[in-house]
mmCIF file of C-alpha atoms in Angstrom:
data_model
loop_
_atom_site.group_PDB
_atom_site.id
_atom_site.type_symbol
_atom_site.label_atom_id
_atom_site.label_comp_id
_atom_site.label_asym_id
_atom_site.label_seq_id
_atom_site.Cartn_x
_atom_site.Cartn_y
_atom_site.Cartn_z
ATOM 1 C CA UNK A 1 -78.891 -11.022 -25.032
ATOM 2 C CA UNK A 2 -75.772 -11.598 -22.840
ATOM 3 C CA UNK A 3 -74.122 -8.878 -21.431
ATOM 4 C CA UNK A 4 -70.926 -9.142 -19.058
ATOM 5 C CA UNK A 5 -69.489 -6.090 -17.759
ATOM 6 C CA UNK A 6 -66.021 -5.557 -16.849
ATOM 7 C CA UNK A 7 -64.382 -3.428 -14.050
ATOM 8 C CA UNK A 8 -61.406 -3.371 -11.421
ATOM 9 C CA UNK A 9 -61.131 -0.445 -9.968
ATOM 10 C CA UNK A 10 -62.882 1.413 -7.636
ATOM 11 C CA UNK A 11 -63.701 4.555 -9.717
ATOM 12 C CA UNK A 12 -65.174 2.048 -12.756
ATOM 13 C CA UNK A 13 -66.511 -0.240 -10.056
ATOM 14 C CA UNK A 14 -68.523 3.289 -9.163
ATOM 15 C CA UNK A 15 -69.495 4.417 -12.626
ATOM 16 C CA UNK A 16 -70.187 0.458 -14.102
ATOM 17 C CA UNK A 17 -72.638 -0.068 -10.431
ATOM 18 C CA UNK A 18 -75.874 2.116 -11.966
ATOM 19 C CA UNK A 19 -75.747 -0.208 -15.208
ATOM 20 C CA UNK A 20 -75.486 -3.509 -13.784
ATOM 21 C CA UNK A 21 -78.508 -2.687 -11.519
ATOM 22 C CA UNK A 22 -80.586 -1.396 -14.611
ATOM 23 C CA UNK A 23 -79.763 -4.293 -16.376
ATOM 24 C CA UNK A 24 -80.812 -6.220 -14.146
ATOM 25 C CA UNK A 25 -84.230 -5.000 -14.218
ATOM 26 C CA UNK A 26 -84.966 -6.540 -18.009
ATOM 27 C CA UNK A 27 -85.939 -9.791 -18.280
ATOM 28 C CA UNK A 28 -84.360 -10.118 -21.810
ATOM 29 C CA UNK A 29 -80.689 -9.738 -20.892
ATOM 30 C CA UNK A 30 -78.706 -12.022 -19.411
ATOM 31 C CA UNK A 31 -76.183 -10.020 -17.396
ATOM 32 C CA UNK A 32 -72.903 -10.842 -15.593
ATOM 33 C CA UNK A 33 -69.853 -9.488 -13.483
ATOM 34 C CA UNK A 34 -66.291 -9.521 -14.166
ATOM 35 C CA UNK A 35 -63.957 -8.053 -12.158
ATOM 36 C CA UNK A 36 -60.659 -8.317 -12.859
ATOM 37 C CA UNK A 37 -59.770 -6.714 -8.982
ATOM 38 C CA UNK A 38 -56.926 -4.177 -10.432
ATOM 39 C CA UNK A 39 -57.340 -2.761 -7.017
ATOM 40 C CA UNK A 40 -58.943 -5.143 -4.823
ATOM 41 C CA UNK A 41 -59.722 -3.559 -1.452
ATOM 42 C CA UNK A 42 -60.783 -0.568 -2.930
ATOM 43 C CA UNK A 43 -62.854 -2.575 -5.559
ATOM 44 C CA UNK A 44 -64.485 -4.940 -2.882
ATOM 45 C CA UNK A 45 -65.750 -1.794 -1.010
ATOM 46 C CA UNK A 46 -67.884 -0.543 -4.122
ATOM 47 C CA UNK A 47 -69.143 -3.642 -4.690
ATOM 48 C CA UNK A 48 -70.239 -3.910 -1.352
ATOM 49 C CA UNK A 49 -72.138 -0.826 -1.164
ATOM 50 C CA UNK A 50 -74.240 -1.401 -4.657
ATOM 51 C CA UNK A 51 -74.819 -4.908 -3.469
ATOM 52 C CA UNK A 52 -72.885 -6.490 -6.739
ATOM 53 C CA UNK A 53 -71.662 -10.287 -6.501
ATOM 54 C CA UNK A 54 -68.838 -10.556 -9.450
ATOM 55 C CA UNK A 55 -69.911 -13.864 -11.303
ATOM 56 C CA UNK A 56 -65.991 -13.857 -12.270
ATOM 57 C CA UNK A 57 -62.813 -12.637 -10.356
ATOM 58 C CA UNK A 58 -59.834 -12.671 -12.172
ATOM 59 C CA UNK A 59 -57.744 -11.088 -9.202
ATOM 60 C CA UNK A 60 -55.121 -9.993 -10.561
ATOM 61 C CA UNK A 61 -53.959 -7.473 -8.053
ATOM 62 C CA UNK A 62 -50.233 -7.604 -6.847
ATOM 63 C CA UNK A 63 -47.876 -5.736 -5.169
ATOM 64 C CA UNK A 64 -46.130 -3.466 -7.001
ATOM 65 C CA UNK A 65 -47.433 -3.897 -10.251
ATOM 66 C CA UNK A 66 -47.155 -2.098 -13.632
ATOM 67 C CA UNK A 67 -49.586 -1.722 -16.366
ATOM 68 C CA UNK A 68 -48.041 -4.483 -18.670
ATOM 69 C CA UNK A 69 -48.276 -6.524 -15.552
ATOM 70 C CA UNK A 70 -52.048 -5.925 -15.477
ATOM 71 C CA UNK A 71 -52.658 -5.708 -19.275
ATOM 72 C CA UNK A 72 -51.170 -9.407 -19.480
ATOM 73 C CA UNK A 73 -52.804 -11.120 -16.340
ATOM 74 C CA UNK A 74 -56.077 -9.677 -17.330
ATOM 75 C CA UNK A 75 -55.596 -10.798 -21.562
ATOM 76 C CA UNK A 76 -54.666 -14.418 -20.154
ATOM 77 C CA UNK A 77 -57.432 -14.851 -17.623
ATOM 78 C CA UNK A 78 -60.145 -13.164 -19.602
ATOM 79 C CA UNK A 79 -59.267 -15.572 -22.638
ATOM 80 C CA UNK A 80 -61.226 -18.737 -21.161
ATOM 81 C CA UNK A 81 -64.306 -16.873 -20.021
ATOM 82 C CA UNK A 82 -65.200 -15.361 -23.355
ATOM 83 C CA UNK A 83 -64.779 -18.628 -24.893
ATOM 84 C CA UNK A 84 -66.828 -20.368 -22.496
ATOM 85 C CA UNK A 85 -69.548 -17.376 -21.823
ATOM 86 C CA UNK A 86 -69.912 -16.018 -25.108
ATOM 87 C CA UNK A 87 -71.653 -13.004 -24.152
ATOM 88 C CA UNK A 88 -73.119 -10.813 -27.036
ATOM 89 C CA UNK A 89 -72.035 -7.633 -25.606
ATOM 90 C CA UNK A 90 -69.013 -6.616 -23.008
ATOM 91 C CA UNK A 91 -69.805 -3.379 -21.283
ATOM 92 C CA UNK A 92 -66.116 -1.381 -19.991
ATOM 93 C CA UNK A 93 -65.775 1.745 -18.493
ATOM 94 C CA UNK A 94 -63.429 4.513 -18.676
ATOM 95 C CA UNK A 95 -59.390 4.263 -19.103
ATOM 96 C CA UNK A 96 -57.803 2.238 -16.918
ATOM 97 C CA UNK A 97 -55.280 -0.868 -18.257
ATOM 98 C CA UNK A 98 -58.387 -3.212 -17.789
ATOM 99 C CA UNK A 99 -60.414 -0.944 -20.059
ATOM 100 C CA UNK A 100 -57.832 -1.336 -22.607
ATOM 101 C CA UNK A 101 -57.100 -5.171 -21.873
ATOM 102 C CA UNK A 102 -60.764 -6.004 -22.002
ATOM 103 C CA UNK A 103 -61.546 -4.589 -24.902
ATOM 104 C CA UNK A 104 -58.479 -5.822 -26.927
ATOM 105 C CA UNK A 105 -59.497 -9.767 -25.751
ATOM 106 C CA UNK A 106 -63.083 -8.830 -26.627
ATOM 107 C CA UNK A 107 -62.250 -8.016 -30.116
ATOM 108 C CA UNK A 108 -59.952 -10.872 -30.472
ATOM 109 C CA UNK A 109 -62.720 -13.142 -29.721
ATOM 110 C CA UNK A 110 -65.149 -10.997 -31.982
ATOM 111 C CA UNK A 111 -67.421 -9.661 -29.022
ATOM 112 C CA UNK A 112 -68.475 -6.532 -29.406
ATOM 113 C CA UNK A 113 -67.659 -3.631 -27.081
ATOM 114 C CA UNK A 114 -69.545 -0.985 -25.470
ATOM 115 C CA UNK A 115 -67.131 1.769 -24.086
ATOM 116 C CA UNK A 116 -69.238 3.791 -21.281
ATOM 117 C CA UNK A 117 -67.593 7.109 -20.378
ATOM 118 C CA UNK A 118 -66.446 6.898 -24.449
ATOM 119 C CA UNK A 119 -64.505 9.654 -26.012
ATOM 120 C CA UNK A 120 -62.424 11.860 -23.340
ATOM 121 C CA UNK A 121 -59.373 13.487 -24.119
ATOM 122 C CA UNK A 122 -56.711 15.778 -23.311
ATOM 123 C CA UNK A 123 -54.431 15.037 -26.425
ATOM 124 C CA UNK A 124 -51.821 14.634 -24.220
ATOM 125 C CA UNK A 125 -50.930 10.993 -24.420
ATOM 126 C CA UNK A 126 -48.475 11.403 -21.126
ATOM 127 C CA UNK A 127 -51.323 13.351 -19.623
ATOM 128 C CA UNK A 128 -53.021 11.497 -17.543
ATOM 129 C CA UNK A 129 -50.457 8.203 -18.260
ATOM 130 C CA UNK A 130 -51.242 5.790 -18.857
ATOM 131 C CA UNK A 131 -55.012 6.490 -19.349
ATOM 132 C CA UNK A 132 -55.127 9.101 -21.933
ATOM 133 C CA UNK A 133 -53.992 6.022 -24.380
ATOM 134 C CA UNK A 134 -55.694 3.686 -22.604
ATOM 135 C CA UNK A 135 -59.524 5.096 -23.455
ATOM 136 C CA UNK A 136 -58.116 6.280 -26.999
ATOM 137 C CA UNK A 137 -57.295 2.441 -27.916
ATOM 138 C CA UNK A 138 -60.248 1.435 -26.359
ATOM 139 C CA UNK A 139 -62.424 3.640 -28.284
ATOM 140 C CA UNK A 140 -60.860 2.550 -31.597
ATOM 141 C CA UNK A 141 -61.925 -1.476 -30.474
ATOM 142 C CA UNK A 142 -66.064 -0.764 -29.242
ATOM 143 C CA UNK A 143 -68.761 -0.607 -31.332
ATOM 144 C CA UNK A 144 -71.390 1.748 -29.135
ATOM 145 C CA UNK A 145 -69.794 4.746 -27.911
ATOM 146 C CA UNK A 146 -71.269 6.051 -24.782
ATOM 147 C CA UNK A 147 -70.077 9.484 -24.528
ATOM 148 C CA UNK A 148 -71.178 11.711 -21.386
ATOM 149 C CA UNK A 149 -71.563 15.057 -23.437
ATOM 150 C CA UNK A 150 -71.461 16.730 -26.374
ATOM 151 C CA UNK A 151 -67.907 17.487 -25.847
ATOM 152 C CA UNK A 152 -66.857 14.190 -26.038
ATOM 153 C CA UNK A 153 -69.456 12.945 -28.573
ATOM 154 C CA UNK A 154 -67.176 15.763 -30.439
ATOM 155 C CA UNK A 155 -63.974 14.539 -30.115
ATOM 156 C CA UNK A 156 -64.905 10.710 -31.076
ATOM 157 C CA UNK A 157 -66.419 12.443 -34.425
ATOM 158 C CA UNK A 158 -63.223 14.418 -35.392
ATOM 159 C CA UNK A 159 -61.537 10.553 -34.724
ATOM 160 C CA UNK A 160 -63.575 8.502 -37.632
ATOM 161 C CA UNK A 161 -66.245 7.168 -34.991
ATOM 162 C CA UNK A 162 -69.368 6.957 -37.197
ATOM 163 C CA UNK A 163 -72.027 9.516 -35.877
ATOM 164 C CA UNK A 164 -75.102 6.297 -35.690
ATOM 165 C CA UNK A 165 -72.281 4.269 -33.243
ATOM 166 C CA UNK A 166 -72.465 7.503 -30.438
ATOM 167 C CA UNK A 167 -75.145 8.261 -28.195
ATOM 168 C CA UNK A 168 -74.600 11.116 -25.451
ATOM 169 C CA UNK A 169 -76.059 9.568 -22.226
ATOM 170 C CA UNK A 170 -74.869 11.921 -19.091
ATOM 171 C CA UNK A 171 -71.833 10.377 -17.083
ATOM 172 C CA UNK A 172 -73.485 7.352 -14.204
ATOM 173 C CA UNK A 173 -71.647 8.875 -12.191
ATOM 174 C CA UNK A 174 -74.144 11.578 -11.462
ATOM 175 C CA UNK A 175 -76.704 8.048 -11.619
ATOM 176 C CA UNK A 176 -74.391 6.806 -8.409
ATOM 177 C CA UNK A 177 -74.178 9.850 -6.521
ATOM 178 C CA UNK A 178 -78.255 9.938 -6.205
ATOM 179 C CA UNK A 179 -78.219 6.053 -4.673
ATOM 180 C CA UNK A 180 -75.282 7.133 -2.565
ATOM 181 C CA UNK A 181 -76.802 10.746 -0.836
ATOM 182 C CA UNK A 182 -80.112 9.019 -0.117
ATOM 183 C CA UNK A 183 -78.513 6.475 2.201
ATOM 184 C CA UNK A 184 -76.771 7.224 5.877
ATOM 185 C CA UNK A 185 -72.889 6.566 6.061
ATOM 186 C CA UNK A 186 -71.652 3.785 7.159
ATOM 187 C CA UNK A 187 -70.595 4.222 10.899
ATOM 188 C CA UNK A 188 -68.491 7.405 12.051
ATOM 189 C CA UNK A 189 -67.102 10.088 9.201
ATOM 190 C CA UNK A 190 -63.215 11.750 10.224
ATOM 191 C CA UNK A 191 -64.518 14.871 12.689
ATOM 192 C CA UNK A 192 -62.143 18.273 12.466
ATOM 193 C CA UNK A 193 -62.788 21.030 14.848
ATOM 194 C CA UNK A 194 -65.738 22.703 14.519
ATOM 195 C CA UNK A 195 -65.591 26.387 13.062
ATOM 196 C CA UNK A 196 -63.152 25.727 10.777
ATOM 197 C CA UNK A 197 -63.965 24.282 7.003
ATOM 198 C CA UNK A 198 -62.884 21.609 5.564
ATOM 199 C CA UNK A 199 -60.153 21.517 2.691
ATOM 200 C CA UNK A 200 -60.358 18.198 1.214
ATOM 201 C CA UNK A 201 -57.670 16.569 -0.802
ATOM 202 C CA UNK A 202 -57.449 13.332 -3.034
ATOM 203 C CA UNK A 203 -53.784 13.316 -4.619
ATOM 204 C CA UNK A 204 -52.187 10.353 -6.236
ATOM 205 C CA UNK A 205 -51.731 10.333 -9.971
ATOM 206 C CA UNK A 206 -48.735 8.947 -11.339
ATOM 207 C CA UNK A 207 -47.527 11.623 -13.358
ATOM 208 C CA UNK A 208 -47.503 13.703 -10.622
ATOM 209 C CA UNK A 209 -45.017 11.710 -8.406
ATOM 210 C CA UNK A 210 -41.622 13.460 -7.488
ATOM 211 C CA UNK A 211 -41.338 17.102 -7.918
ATOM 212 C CA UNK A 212 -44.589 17.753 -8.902
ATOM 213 C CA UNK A 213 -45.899 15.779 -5.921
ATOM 214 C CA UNK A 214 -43.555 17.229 -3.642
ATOM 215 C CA UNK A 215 -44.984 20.598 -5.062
ATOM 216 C CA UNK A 216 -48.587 19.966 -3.972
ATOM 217 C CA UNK A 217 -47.810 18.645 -0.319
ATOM 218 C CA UNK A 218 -46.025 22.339 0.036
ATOM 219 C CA UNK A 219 -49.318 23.775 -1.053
ATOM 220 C CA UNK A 220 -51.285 21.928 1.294
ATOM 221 C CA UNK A 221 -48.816 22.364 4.285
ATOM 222 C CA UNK A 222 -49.226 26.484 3.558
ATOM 223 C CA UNK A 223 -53.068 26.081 3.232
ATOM 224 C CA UNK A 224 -53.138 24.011 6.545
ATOM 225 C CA UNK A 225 -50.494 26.738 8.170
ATOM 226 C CA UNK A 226 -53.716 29.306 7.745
ATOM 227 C CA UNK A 227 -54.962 27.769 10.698
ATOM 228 C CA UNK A 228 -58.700 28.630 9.881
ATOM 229 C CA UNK A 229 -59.300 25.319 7.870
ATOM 230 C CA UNK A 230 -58.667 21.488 8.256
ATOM 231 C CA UNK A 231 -57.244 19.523 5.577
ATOM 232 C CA UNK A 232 -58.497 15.685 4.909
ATOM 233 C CA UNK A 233 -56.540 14.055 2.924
ATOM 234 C CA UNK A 234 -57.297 9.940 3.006
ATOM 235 C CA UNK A 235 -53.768 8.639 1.140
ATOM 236 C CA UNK A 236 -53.469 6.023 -1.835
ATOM 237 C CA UNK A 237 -51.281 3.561 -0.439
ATOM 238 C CA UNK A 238 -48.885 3.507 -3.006
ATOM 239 C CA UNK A 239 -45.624 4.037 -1.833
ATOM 240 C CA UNK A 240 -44.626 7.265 -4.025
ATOM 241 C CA UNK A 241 -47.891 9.261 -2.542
ATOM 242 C CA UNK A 242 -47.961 7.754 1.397
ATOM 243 C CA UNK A 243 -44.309 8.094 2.087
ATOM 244 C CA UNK A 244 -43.810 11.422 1.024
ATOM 245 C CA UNK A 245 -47.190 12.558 2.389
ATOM 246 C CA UNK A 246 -47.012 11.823 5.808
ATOM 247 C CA UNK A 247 -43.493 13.043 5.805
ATOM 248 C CA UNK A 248 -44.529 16.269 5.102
ATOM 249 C CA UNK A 249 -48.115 16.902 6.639
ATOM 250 C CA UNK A 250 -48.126 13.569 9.266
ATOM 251 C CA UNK A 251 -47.864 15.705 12.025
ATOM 252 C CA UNK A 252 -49.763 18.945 11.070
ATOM 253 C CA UNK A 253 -52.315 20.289 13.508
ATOM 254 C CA UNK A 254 -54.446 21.069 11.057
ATOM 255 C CA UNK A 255 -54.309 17.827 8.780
ATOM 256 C CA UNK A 256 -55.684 14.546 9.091
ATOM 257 C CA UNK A 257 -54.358 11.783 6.671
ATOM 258 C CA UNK A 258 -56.460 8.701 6.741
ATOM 259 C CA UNK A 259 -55.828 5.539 5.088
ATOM 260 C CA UNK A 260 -58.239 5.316 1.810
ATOM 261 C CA UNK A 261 -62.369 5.581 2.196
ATOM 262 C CA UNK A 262 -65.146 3.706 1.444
ATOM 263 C CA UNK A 263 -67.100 5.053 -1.320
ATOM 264 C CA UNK A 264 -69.989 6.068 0.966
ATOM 265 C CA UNK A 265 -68.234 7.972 3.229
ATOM 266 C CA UNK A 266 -66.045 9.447 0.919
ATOM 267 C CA UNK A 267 -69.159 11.101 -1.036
ATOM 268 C CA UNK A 268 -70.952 11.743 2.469
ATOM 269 C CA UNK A 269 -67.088 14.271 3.295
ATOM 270 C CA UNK A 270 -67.212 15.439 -0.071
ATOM 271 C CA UNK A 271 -70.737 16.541 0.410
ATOM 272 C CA UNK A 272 -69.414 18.753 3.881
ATOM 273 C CA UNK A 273 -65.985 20.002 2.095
ATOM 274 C CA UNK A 274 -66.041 23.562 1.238
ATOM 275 C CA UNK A 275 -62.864 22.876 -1.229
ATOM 276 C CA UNK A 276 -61.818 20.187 -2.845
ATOM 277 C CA UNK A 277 -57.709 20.264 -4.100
ATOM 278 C CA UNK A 278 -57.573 16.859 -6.624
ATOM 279 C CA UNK A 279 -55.754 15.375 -9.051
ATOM 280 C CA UNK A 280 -58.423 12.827 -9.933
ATOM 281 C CA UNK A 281 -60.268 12.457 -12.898
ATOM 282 C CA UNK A 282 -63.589 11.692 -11.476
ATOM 283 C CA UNK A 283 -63.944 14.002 -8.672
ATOM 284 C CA UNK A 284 -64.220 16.783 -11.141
ATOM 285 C CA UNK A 285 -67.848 15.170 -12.034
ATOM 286 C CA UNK A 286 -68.899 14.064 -8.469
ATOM 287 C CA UNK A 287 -67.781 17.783 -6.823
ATOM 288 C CA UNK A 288 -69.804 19.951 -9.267
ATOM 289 C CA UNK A 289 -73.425 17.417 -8.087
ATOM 290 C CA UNK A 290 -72.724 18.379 -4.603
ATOM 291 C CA UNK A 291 -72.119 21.972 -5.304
ATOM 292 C CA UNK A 292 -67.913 21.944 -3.548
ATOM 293 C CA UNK A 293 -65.796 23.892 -6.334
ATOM 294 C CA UNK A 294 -62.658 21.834 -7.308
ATOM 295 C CA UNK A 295 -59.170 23.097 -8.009
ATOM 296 C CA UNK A 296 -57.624 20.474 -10.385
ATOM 297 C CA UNK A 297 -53.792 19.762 -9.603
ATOM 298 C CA UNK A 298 -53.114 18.879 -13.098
ATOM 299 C CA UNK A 299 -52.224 20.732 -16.328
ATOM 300 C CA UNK A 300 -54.533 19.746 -18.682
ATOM 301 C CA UNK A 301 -58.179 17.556 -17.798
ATOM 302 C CA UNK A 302 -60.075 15.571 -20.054
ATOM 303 C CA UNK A 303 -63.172 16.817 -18.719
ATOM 304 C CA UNK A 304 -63.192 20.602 -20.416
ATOM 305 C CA UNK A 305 -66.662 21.101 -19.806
ATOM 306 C CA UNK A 306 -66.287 20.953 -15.347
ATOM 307 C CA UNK A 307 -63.529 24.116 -16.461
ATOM 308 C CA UNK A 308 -66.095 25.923 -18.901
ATOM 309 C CA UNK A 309 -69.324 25.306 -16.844
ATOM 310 C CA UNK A 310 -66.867 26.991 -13.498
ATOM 311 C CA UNK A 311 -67.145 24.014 -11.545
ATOM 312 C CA UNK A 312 -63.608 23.341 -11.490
ATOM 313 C CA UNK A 313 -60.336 25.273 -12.141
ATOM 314 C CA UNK A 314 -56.969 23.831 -13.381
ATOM 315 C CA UNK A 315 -53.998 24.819 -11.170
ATOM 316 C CA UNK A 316 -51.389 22.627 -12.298
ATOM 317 C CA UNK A 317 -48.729 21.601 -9.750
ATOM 318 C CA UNK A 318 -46.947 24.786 -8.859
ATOM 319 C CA UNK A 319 -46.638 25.779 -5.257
ATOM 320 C CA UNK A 320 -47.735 29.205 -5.192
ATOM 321 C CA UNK A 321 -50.242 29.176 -8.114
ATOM 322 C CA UNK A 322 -52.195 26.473 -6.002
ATOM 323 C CA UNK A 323 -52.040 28.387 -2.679
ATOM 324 C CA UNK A 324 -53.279 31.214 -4.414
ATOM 325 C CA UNK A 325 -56.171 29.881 -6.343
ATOM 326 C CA UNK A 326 -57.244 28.051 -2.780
ATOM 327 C CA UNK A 327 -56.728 31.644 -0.836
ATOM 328 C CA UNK A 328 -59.282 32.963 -3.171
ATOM 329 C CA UNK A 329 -61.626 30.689 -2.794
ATOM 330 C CA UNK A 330 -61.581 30.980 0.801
ATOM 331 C CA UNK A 331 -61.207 34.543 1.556
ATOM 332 C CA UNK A 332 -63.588 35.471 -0.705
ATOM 333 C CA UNK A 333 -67.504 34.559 -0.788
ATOM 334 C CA UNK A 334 -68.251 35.892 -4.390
ATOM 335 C CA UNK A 335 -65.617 33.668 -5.974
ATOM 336 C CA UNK A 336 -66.521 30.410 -3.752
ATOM 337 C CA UNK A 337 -70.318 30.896 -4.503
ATOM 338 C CA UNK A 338 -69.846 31.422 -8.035
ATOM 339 C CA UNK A 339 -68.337 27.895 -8.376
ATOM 340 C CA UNK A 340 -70.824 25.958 -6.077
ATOM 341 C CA UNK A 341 -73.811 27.241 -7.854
ATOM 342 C CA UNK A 342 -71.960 26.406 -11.406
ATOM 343 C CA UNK A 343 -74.695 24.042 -13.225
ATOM 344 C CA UNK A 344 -73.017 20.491 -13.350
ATOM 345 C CA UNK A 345 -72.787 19.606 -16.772
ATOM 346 C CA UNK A 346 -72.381 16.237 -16.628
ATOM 347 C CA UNK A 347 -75.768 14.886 -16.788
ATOM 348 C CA UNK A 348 -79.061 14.028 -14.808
ATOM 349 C CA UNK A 349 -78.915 11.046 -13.193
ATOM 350 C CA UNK A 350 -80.595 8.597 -15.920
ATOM 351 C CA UNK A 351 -76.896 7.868 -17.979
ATOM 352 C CA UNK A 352 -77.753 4.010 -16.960
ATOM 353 C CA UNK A 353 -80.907 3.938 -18.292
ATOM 354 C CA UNK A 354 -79.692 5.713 -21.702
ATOM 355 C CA UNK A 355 -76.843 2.950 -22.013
ATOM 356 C CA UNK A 356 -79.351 -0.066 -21.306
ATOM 357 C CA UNK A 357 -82.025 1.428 -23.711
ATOM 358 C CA UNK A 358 -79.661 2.114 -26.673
ATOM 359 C CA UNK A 359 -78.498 -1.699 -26.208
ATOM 360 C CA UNK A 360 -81.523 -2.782 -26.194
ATOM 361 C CA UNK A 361 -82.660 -1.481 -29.468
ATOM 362 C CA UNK A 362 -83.332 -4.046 -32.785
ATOM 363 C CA UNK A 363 -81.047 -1.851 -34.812
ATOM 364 C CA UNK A 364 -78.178 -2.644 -32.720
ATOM 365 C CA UNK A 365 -77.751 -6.157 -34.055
#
């Protein structure tokens, strides 16, 4: 069996690591690397970390590009390696525009798909954009659905995904946090004074930029003006979330902005944060496995069951409602213990091996 799994981005890179290295470990399966390098420096850290040589790099990465930029470099470059490879299965993860892509040239060329991460949703398809279309499309092309709990074994049901196509696995994300806690980071982690706790902040979705953006840097400025924290905040380099960050909190006392992390390190600081203020997707999975309660800067989440298990809270993107929500957690105990004991429900650590069983079963061809 051939298998060639597809990634470009760091968070996929992260999630798609734990599979490649199980599949390596069977004899049976052929198994390759494409990256398509949708963000390459990013991507290139990950890779480094779990030790993963792409047998492909499509590279498409370029300044200032859209989706349809991406969608079409990766559809054109992806064409002759299916044709020439032939693989049996290709293995994508998540929603990003090489999720989509991938999946679209893999059913033009009649190779089937496995979707890991398969069937989140916030029925909002501007919320997250593009992504919330992205993994819906994507769905609709694989054959195996790998969804990461019940919740979103649900949701592909109540879409016509037949029931024998779905298998609930646990999110590898959980899978790459064990590799990652076991091992020391690499060199020096950003220090902040000791006493104070650490607020940290990952910000840079693209619905989010202007106003609401502009919001959430206010909340963090009047978080940071407490003076009894210290706010980390390593910045995407696109230009809508760097500019207007370090113009408002570049020269705050109390907040450090650092250009983006390596993986490692960035789950080693997670690990030490007593808050975490996001607007990511996949930080509300991480978080919960390291026991740091998360205050989601978004309006709606795809990932229900961090809000019902008390892991995470939503706080949209007002001003005030965020301060508040992080005041509580910090002034009081109760609250902040209540969400760092919350039982992660996203899985136990053996999603990878789940995937790489299920493919590996006679009834799948």
């Amino acid at each position: 069996m051939k298998v060639l799994s597809v990634f470009g981005t760091r968070p996929e890179a992260v999630k798609m690591a734990p599979v490649v290295a199980e599949l390596r470990k069977h004899s049976n399966i052929e198994s390759k690397v494409l990256v398509t390098a949708q963000h390459r420096d990013m991507l290139d850290q990950v890779l480094e970390i779990f030790d993963i040589t792409p047998d492909f790099d499509l590279d498409v990465m370029q300044d200032n590009q859209s989706p349809t930029d991406v969608a079409a470099e990766v559809l054109r470059r992806i064409q002759p390696i299916l044709r020439s490879e032939q693989p049996d299965w290709i293995l994508v993860q998540g929603d990003t525009t090489t999720v989509l892509a991938a999946s679209l040239a893999a059913f033009y060329n009649r190779v089937r798909v496995g979707h890991v991460e398969a069937g989140l949703r916030t029925y909002d398809r501007n919320n997250p954009f593009p992504e919330e279309i992205n993994r819906v499309l994507a769905d609709q092309l694989s054959d195996l659905h790998f969804a990461p709990t019940e919740t979103a074994r649900q949701a592909l049901l109540k879409e016509g995904i037949p029931a024998e196509r779905i298998h609930v696995t646990g999110n590898t994300v959980i899978d790459a946090l064990r590799v990652i806690v076991s091992r020391p980071a690499n060199g020096s982690l950003p220090t902040y004074p000791s006493g104070k706790r650490l607020v940290l902040i990952t910000a840079h979705r693209r619905e989010n930029f202007g106003l609401p953006f502009a919001n959430m840097l206010a909340a963090m400025k009047q978080i940071a003006d407490r003076g009894d924290v210290h706010l980390i905040y390593p910045v995407h380099p696109n230009p809508n979330v760097r500019g207007p960050a370090y113009e408002m909190l570049g020269n705050h006392p109390h907040v450090t902005l650092l250009p983006p992390m390596d993986y490692l390190g960035f789950a080693h600081l997670m690990g030490k944060a007593h808050l975490i203020l996001t607007d990511s997707g996949g930080i509300q999975e991480e978080a919960p496995g390291l026991g740091v309660p998360v205050l989601v800067m978004r309006h709606v989440t795809e990932r229900p069951e961090a809000i019902e298990a008390g892991t995470a809270k939503l706080v949209g993107t007002d001003t005030a409602t965020i301060v508040c929500e992080a005041s509580r957690l910090l002034d009081d105990s109760a609250a902040h213990e209540a969400m760092a004991r919350a039982i992660n429900p996203f899985g136990d650590g053996h999603a990878a091996e789940k995937i790489v069983r299920v493919l590996s079963l006679p009834s799948i061809y």
